[in-house]
Coordinates of C-alpha atoms in Angstrom, one line a residue:
M150 CA 67.8 180.5 39.4
S151 CA 65.5 179.3 36.7
Q152 CA 62.2 181.2 35.9
K153 CA 60.3 178.4 37.7
Q154 CA 62.5 178.7 40.8
L155 CA 62.2 182.5 40.8
K156 CA 58.4 182.3 40.7
E157 CA 58.3 179.6 43.5
A158 CA 60.5 181.8 45.7
F159 CA 58.3 184.8 44.9
I160 CA 55.2 183.1 46.6
S161 CA 57.0 181.2 49.3
N162 CA 58.1 182.0 53.0
L163 CA 55.4 184.7 53.6
N164 CA 53.7 185.6 56.8
G165 CA 50.3 187.1 55.9
T166 CA 48.8 190.4 57.2
S167 CA 46.7 191.6 60.1
L168 CA 43.1 190.7 60.9
L169 CA 42.1 194.3 60.8
E170 CA 43.4 194.8 57.2
I171 CA 41.6 191.7 56.1
S172 CA 38.4 192.9 57.7
A173 CA 38.8 196.3 55.9
G174 CA 39.3 194.5 52.6
L175 CA 36.1 192.4 53.2
S176 CA 34.0 195.6 53.4
L177 CA 34.9 196.4 49.8
P178 CA 32.7 193.9 47.9
P179 CA 29.5 194.9 49.9
L180 CA 30.2 198.6 49.5
C181 CA 30.8 198.1 45.7
L182 CA 27.5 196.2 45.6
L183 CA 25.7 199.0 47.5
C184 CA 27.2 201.6 45.2
R185 CA 26.1 199.7 42.1
G186 CA 22.5 199.2 43.4
L187 CA 22.2 202.9 44.3
L188 CA 23.4 203.9 40.9
L189 CA 20.8 201.7 39.3
I190 CA 18.1 203.2 41.4
L191 CA 19.3 206.7 40.6
H192 CA 19.2 205.9 36.9
Y193 CA 15.6 204.7 37.3
L194 CA 14.7 207.8 39.2
H195 CA 16.0 210.0 36.3
H196 CA 15.0 208.0 33.3
G197 CA 11.9 206.0 34.5
K198 CA 13.3 202.7 33.4
P199 CA 16.2 200.3 34.4
V200 CA 19.4 199.9 32.4
S201 CA 18.3 197.7 29.6
S202 CA 21.4 197.7 27.4
R203 CA 23.4 194.5 28.0
K204 CA 26.6 196.4 27.0
H205 CA 26.1 199.2 29.4
S206 CA 25.0 196.8 32.2
L207 CA 28.2 194.7 31.8
L208 CA 30.4 197.8 31.7
L209 CA 28.7 199.2 34.8
D210 CA 28.9 195.9 36.7
F211 CA 32.6 195.4 35.8
L212 CA 33.7 198.9 36.6
V213 CA 31.8 199.0 40.0
L214 CA 32.0 195.4 41.2
V215 CA 35.3 194.1 39.8
S216 CA 37.7 197.0 39.0
P217 CA 37.7 198.5 42.6
L218 CA 38.7 195.0 44.0
L219 CA 41.5 194.7 41.5
F220 CA 42.9 198.2 42.3
S221 CA 42.6 197.6 46.0
C222 CA 44.9 194.5 45.9
T223 CA 47.5 196.1 43.7
I224 CA 48.4 199.8 43.4
L225 CA 45.9 201.1 46.0
S226 CA 46.8 198.5 48.6
P227 CA 49.0 201.0 50.6
I228 CA 45.8 203.1 51.3
L229 CA 43.5 200.1 51.7
F230 CA 41.9 201.5 54.9
F231 CA 40.8 204.7 53.1
I232 CA 39.1 202.9 50.2
P233 CA 36.1 201.8 52.3
V234 CA 35.7 205.3 53.6
L235 CA 35.7 206.7 50.1
L236 CA 33.2 204.1 48.9
A237 CA 30.9 204.7 51.9
A238 CA 31.0 208.4 51.3
S239 CA 30.1 207.9 47.6
C240 CA 27.2 205.7 48.6
A241 CA 26.0 208.3 51.1
A242 CA 26.1 211.0 48.5
I243 CA 24.1 208.9 46.0
F244 CA 21.5 208.0 48.6
S245 CA 21.2 211.6 49.7
R246 CA 20.5 212.5 46.0
I247 CA 17.9 209.8 45.7
Y248 CA 16.2 210.8 48.9
S249 CA 16.0 214.4 48.0
Q250 CA 14.9 213.9 44.3
R251 CA 12.2 211.3 44.8
K252 CA 8.7 212.4 43.8
R253 CA 6.9 214.8 46.1
E254 CA 3.9 212.6 46.6
A255 CA 6.2 209.8 47.8
R256 CA 7.6 211.9 50.5
A257 CA 6.8 211.0 54.1
P258 CA 8.4 211.5 57.5
F259 CA 11.6 209.5 57.8
G260 CA 10.4 207.7 61.0
Q261 CA 7.2 206.6 59.2
I262 CA 9.3 205.3 56.3
V263 CA 11.5 203.2 58.7
Q264 CA 8.4 201.7 60.3
E265 CA 7.0 200.7 56.9
F266 CA 10.3 199.3 55.9
Q267 CA 10.4 197.0 59.0
K268 CA 6.9 195.7 58.1
A269 CA 7.8 195.0 54.4
R270 CA 7.6 191.3 53.4
L271 CA 10.5 189.8 51.3
D272 CA 10.7 186.8 49.1
P273 CA 11.5 184.0 51.6
E274 CA 12.6 181.6 48.9
C275 CA 15.6 183.7 47.8
I276 CA 18.5 185.0 50.0
P277 CA 20.6 187.2 47.6
A278 CA 23.4 187.5 50.2
I279 CA 24.3 183.9 49.8
T280 CA 24.5 184.2 46.0
V281 CA 26.5 187.4 46.2
F282 CA 28.8 185.9 48.8
R283 CA 29.7 182.9 46.6
V284 CA 30.2 185.1 43.5
S285 CA 32.3 187.6 45.3
V286 CA 34.6 184.9 46.8
N287 CA 35.0 183.5 43.3
V288 CA 35.8 186.9 41.8
M289 CA 38.3 187.8 44.5
T290 CA 39.9 184.4 44.3
S291 CA 40.2 184.7 40.5
I292 CA 41.8 188.1 40.8
S293 CA 44.3 186.9 43.4
I294 CA 45.5 183.7 41.7
L295 CA 46.9 185.8 38.9
A296 CA 47.7 189.0 40.7
V297 CA 49.9 187.2 43.2
D298 CA 52.4 186.5 40.5
F299 CA 52.9 190.2 39.9
P300 CA 55.1 192.5 42.1
Q301 CA 52.2 195.0 42.6
Y302 CA 50.3 192.4 44.6
P303 CA 51.5 192.9 48.3
R304 CA 53.4 189.8 49.6
R305 CA 51.4 190.1 52.9
F306 CA 48.2 189.3 51.0
A307 CA 49.6 186.0 49.6
K308 CA 49.3 182.6 51.3
A309 CA 51.4 182.4 54.5
E310 CA 54.1 179.6 54.6
T311 CA 53.3 178.0 57.9
Y312 CA 51.6 180.5 60.3
G313 CA 49.8 183.7 59.4
T314 CA 46.6 185.2 58.0
G315 CA 47.0 186.1 54.3
V316 CA 44.1 187.2 52.1
M317 CA 44.5 184.1 49.9
D318 CA 44.5 181.9 53.0
L319 CA 41.0 183.2 53.8
G320 CA 40.0 182.7 50.2
V321 CA 40.5 178.9 50.4
G322 CA 38.4 178.6 53.5
A323 CA 35.7 181.0 52.1
F324 CA 35.4 178.7 49.1
I325 CA 34.6 175.8 51.4
F326 CA 32.2 178.0 53.4
G327 CA 30.3 179.1 50.2
N328 CA 29.9 175.6 48.9
A329 CA 28.4 174.4 52.1
L330 CA 25.8 177.1 52.2
V331 CA 24.1 175.6 49.1
C332 CA 24.9 171.9 49.6
P333 CA 22.0 169.4 49.2
E334 CA 21.7 168.9 52.9
V335 CA 20.8 172.6 53.2
R336 CA 18.6 172.9 50.1
H337 CA 16.5 169.8 50.6
K338 CA 13.4 170.7 52.6
S339 CA 11.9 167.3 53.1
P340 CA 14.8 164.9 53.8
T341 CA 12.5 162.5 55.8
T342 CA 10.8 161.4 52.6
Q343 CA 14.0 160.3 51.0
P344 CA 16.4 157.4 51.9
R345 CA 19.0 158.5 54.5
F346 CA 22.0 157.9 52.2
S347 CA 20.4 159.2 49.0
S348 CA 22.3 162.5 49.4
L349 CA 25.6 160.6 49.7
A350 CA 24.9 158.7 46.5
R351 CA 24.2 161.9 44.7
Q352 CA 27.4 163.5 46.0
V353 CA 29.5 160.6 44.9
F354 CA 28.2 161.2 41.3
S355 CA 28.4 165.1 41.6
V356 CA 32.0 165.3 42.6
W357 CA 33.5 163.6 39.6
P358 CA 34.0 166.9 37.7
L359 CA 36.1 168.2 40.7
I360 CA 38.2 165.0 40.7
S361 CA 38.6 165.2 36.9
L362 CA 39.7 168.8 37.2
G363 CA 42.1 167.9 40.0
V364 CA 43.7 165.2 37.8
G365 CA 43.8 167.5 34.8
R366 CA 45.5 170.2 36.8
L367 CA 48.0 167.7 38.2
L368 CA 48.9 166.4 34.8
S369 CA 49.2 169.8 33.2
V370 CA 51.3 171.3 36.0
K371 CA 53.7 168.4 35.9
S372 CA 53.9 168.1 32.2
I373 CA 54.9 171.8 31.5
E374 CA 56.9 172.1 34.8
Y375 CA 54.7 175.0 36.0
H376 CA 55.8 176.7 39.2
E377 CA 53.9 175.5 42.3
H378 CA 54.1 176.0 46.0
T379 CA 54.7 172.5 47.3
S380 CA 54.0 173.2 51.0
E381 CA 50.5 174.4 50.1
Y382 CA 49.0 171.0 49.5
G383 CA 51.9 168.7 48.6
V384 CA 53.4 167.3 45.5
H385 CA 50.3 165.7 43.9
W386 CA 47.4 167.2 45.8
N387 CA 45.5 170.4 44.9
F388 CA 42.3 172.2 46.0
F389 CA 40.0 170.4 43.6
F390 CA 40.8 167.1 45.4
T391 CA 40.3 168.8 48.8
L392 CA 36.9 170.2 47.8
A393 CA 35.7 166.8 46.4
L394 CA 36.7 164.7 49.4
V395 CA 35.4 167.3 51.9
R396 CA 32.0 167.2 50.2
L397 CA 31.9 163.4 50.2
A398 CA 33.0 163.1 53.9
A399 CA 30.5 165.7 54.9
S400 CA 27.7 163.9 53.2
L401 CA 28.6 160.7 54.9
L402 CA 28.7 162.3 58.3
L403 CA 25.4 164.2 57.7
A404 CA 23.8 160.9 56.7
V405 CA 24.8 159.5 60.1
F406 CA 24.3 162.5 62.4
P407 CA 21.3 164.9 62.3
R408 CA 21.8 167.9 60.1
H409 CA 20.8 170.3 62.9
K410 CA 23.7 169.0 65.0
A411 CA 26.3 169.7 62.3
W412 CA 27.9 172.4 64.4
L413 CA 28.5 169.9 67.2
V414 CA 30.2 167.4 64.8
A415 CA 32.3 170.3 63.4
L416 CA 33.4 171.4 66.9
A417 CA 34.2 167.9 67.9
L418 CA 36.2 167.3 64.8
A419 CA 38.2 170.6 65.0
V420 CA 39.0 170.2 68.7
L421 CA 40.0 166.5 68.3
Y422 CA 42.3 167.4 65.3
Q423 CA 43.9 170.3 67.3
L424 CA 44.5 167.9 70.3
L425 CA 46.3 165.5 67.9
L426 CA 48.4 168.4 66.6
S427 CA 49.3 169.6 70.1
T428 CA 49.9 166.3 71.9
T429 CA 51.4 164.0 69.3
S430 CA 54.1 164.2 66.6
L431 CA 51.5 164.9 63.9
K432 CA 52.4 168.6 63.7
M433 CA 56.1 167.9 63.2
F434 CA 55.2 165.3 60.5
I435 CA 53.1 167.8 58.6
L436 CA 55.7 170.6 58.8
H437 CA 58.9 168.6 58.4
G438 CA 58.0 165.1 57.1
S439 CA 58.7 161.7 58.6
D440 CA 62.5 162.2 58.7
G441 CA 62.3 165.8 60.0
R442 CA 64.1 167.0 56.8
D443 CA 61.0 167.8 54.7
S444 CA 61.0 164.4 53.1
R445 CA 58.6 163.9 50.2
L446 CA 59.2 160.2 49.7
G447 CA 56.0 158.1 49.6
F448 CA 52.4 159.3 48.9
L449 CA 51.7 160.3 52.5
N450 CA 54.9 162.3 52.9
A451 CA 54.5 163.9 49.5
N452 CA 51.0 165.1 50.1
R453 CA 50.8 165.4 53.9
E454 CA 49.5 169.0 53.9
G455 CA 46.6 168.3 51.6
L456 CA 45.6 165.0 53.3
F457 CA 45.7 166.1 56.9
S458 CA 44.2 169.6 56.3
L459 CA 41.1 167.8 55.1
L460 CA 40.1 167.5 58.8
G461 CA 40.1 171.2 59.3
Y462 CA 38.3 172.0 56.0
L463 CA 35.7 169.3 56.9
A464 CA 35.0 171.1 60.2
I465 CA 34.6 174.4 58.4
Y466 CA 32.2 172.7 55.9
L467 CA 30.0 171.2 58.6
A468 CA 29.9 174.4 60.6
S469 CA 28.9 176.2 57.4
V470 CA 26.1 173.7 56.8
Q471 CA 24.7 174.8 60.1
V472 CA 24.9 178.4 59.0
G473 CA 23.1 177.6 55.8
L474 CA 20.3 175.8 57.7
W475 CA 19.9 178.8 60.0
L476 CA 19.7 181.2 57.1
Q477 CA 17.0 179.1 55.4
Q478 CA 14.6 179.3 58.3
G479 CA 12.0 181.1 56.2
R480 CA 12.2 184.7 57.5
S481 CA 9.9 186.9 55.4
L482 CA 9.7 190.2 57.2
V483 CA 12.5 192.8 57.1
R484 CA 12.2 192.9 60.9
G485 CA 13.1 189.2 61.0
W486 CA 16.3 189.8 58.9
L487 CA 17.3 192.7 61.1
A488 CA 17.1 190.3 64.1
A489 CA 19.2 187.8 62.0
L490 CA 21.7 190.5 61.4
K491 CA 22.1 191.0 65.1
G492 CA 22.6 187.2 65.5
L493 CA 25.3 187.3 62.8
A494 CA 27.1 190.2 64.5
L495 CA 27.0 188.4 67.9
A496 CA 28.4 185.2 66.3
V497 CA 31.2 187.2 64.6
L498 CA 32.1 188.8 68.0
V499 CA 32.1 185.4 69.8
L500 CA 34.3 183.8 67.1
F501 CA 36.8 186.6 67.2
V502 CA 37.1 186.2 71.0
L503 CA 37.5 182.5 70.6
L504 CA 40.1 183.1 68.0
Q505 CA 42.2 185.1 70.4
L506 CA 41.8 182.4 73.1
C507 CA 42.6 179.6 70.6
Q508 CA 45.8 181.3 69.5
A509 CA 46.8 182.1 73.1
C510 CA 46.2 178.5 74.3
T511 CA 47.4 176.5 71.2
E512 CA 49.2 178.1 68.3
P513 CA 48.7 180.8 65.6
V514 CA 46.5 180.4 62.6
S515 CA 47.9 177.9 60.1
R516 CA 46.3 177.3 56.7
R517 CA 48.9 174.7 56.0
M518 CA 47.6 172.5 58.8
A519 CA 44.0 173.9 58.9
N520 CA 44.2 173.9 62.7
L521 CA 41.5 175.0 65.1
P522 CA 42.6 178.7 65.0
F523 CA 42.4 178.6 61.2
C524 CA 38.9 177.2 61.3
T525 CA 37.7 179.8 63.8
W526 CA 39.3 182.6 61.8
V527 CA 37.7 181.5 58.5
L528 CA 34.3 181.2 60.1
A529 CA 34.6 184.6 61.8
H530 CA 35.5 186.4 58.6
C531 CA 33.1 184.5 56.4
L532 CA 30.2 185.4 58.8
L533 CA 31.4 189.0 58.8
L534 CA 31.3 189.2 55.0
L535 CA 27.9 187.5 55.0
A536 CA 26.6 190.0 57.5
F537 CA 27.9 192.9 55.4
F538 CA 26.0 191.5 52.4
V539 CA 22.8 191.1 54.4
L540 CA 23.1 194.7 55.6
T541 CA 23.7 195.8 52.0
D542 CA 20.6 194.0 50.7
L543 CA 18.5 195.6 53.5
A544 CA 19.9 199.0 52.6
L545 CA 19.0 198.5 49.0
V546 CA 15.5 197.3 49.9
F547 CA 15.0 200.5 51.9
T548 CA 16.1 202.6 49.0
K549 CA 13.9 200.8 46.5
L550 CA 10.9 201.4 48.7
L551 CA 11.6 205.1 48.3
V552 CA 11.5 205.0 44.5
K553 CA 8.4 203.4 43.1
G554 CA 9.0 200.7 40.6
S555 CA 12.8 200.7 40.9
S556 CA 14.6 197.3 40.7
V557 CA 18.1 196.0 41.5
P558 CA 19.3 192.6 40.2
C559 CA 20.4 190.1 42.8
C560 CA 18.6 192.0 45.6
W561 CA 15.7 191.0 47.7
K562 CA 12.2 191.4 46.1
V563 CA 9.5 193.0 48.1
V564 CA 6.6 190.6 47.7
Q565 CA 4.1 192.3 50.0
P566 CA 4.7 195.9 51.1
P567 CA 2.6 197.4 54.0
D568 CA -1.0 198.5 53.5
S569 CA 0.0 202.1 53.5
S570 CA 2.4 201.7 50.6
K571 CA 0.1 203.4 48.0
K572 CA 0.1 206.5 50.1
H573 CA 3.8 206.9 50.2
G574 CA 4.8 205.5 46.8
M575 CA 6.2 202.1 47.8
V576 CA 6.8 199.6 45.1
P577 CA 3.6 197.5 44.4
V578 CA 3.6 193.7 44.7
G579 CA 4.9 191.8 41.7
R580 CA 6.2 194.9 39.9
E581 CA 9.9 193.9 40.3
E582 CA 9.3 190.4 38.8
K583 CA 8.2 192.0 35.5
L584 CA 11.5 193.9 35.2
S585 CA 14.3 191.8 33.7
Q586 CA 17.7 193.3 34.0
P587 CA 21.1 191.8 32.8
C588 CA 23.4 191.1 35.7
L589 CA 27.0 190.1 36.0
I590 CA 26.4 188.5 39.4
S591 CA 23.7 186.2 38.0
A592 CA 25.9 185.4 35.0
I593 CA 28.8 184.2 37.1
N594 CA 26.5 182.4 39.5
K595 CA 25.1 180.3 36.7
N596 CA 28.5 178.9 35.8
Q597 CA 30.7 179.3 38.9
L598 CA 32.8 176.2 38.4
L599 CA 33.5 177.2 34.8
F600 CA 34.4 180.7 35.9
F601 CA 36.9 179.4 38.3
L602 CA 38.3 176.9 35.8
L603 CA 38.7 179.6 33.1
A604 CA 40.5 181.8 35.6
N605 CA 43.0 178.9 36.4
V606 CA 43.5 178.3 32.7
M607 CA 44.1 182.0 31.9
T608 CA 46.4 182.3 34.9
G609 CA 48.5 179.5 33.6
A610 CA 48.6 181.0 30.1
V611 CA 49.7 184.4 31.3
N612 CA 52.5 182.9 33.4
I613 CA 53.7 180.9 30.5
L614 CA 53.7 183.7 28.0
M615 CA 55.2 186.5 30.1
D616 CA 57.6 187.4 32.9
T617 CA 55.2 188.5 35.5
I618 CA 57.7 189.1 38.3
H619 CA 59.4 192.1 36.6
S620 CA 56.2 193.7 35.2
R621 CA 55.5 197.4 35.6
A622 CA 52.4 198.7 37.3
A623 CA 50.6 200.0 34.1
F624 CA 51.2 196.7 32.3
T625 CA 50.1 194.7 35.3
L626 CA 46.8 196.6 35.6
C627 CA 46.1 196.2 31.9
I628 CA 46.8 192.4 32.0
L629 CA 44.6 191.9 35.1
H630 CA 41.7 194.0 33.7
L631 CA 41.8 192.2 30.4
Y632 CA 42.0 188.8 32.1
M633 CA 39.0 189.5 34.4
F634 CA 37.0 191.2 31.6
L635 CA 37.4 188.3 29.2
N636 CA 36.3 185.8 31.9
C637 CA 33.3 188.0 32.9
L638 CA 32.4 188.6 29.2
I639 CA 32.3 184.8 28.6
M640 CA 30.0 184.3 31.6
Y641 CA 27.8 187.2 30.4
I642 CA 27.4 185.8 26.9
L643 CA 26.6 182.3 28.3
H644 CA 24.0 183.9 30.6
A645 CA 22.4 185.9 27.8
R646 CA 22.0 182.7 25.8
N647 CA 20.9 180.7 28.9
I648 CA 23.7 178.2 28.7
V649 CA 24.7 176.4 31.9
F650 CA 27.7 174.1 32.0
K651 CA 26.4 171.6 34.5
F652 CA 26.1 168.0 33.3
W653 CA 26.5 166.1 36.6

């Protein structure tokens, strides 16, 4: 077999992993974020100032936010269930130290602190959990697209061939989910003052970079005979095309139907698509082609996975728009976000129950077809990860209120603490806004598309220059760390110079 055929076989015919293992893996980014925030608060407690050095900040963010994720999907994957326990224990130890070492005049009964925490007023214009969710998905995707070509990346984490729940299968759906959370239909607060189809017109213009990237990827892959998994999207299709067309189709539907009914449109679309898969020959066509022998003759046959999975991804996008609208309801008190957290937990529970029913009544999860179980699975795990991030942010807010003047980048700002804050050393209004700290999350968030594009380019370069399949563990870890650090460093430099590559 040629090197190209070896690499294609290496990422083909896989079956995914368990829902429990994916859920355990999803707890890692929030725990890493919590650990990083607590370390910054502890540093402020000891030194009286935040980490101001850009070099030290980048190093801390990379070692705490990126490196653990990289290790967990390579050499530490056999003990994946123990890593969250270890991180949680570390966070508990750091919090215990902060709680015991805070100033004496700031000490108050724990119950009273909890009551004041619930009354604290947060910045309603900013929801850090959304930003961190999108950045984390981007980082985990960037790690996986290169790591999957190395033997240290477990085959169960890679994309499943037809049925199954792989980590990378979830990554595709999570990308759609994250994009919908910040789409124009969610961010615009006064749509009634604008023409009904104005958003659609803007979307037509805004997706041209995605289409350009899709065409560029297609031409580059074909010209250098780069290895590709044909049953993933088809011969000519790729994820950039999917993302562009889903955004356009969603804007069209949301121009026709009310935004607050997006979940109904999503449900109708997903159920109708599943009925077509179950009652017609559509499923056999997607899996085996028009002749039943995996024919790739003609555009529809060649790209059938990418074209028909658009319906499932569109359903995920529309349901995610509904989630984004619900999150943007203007909650300002901590008490309101605690109630929202309960709502997220209930939604996750309901979706997991529906997932089991869908699989029992129809078929298993299939990213290849983007069927109803796949849509339900993606939404369940994305809401789970979002709930983890909201919980993490609230935990950091509570800790910041214990240490007067402390600040954590990409975390909720307390804009109005309770009246008794002066008595117990809670952070004063406006203090956090005066503190400017460098932050890797903000750096990646400013240029998310560029970050993902650079990751794809670097992945291609590594695969062309070396034999990844037969690499040893130490070499693999060095390459992956260098690859991620270079990408993060570029984003960090652009952020420091306030350069944003967005010209559409």
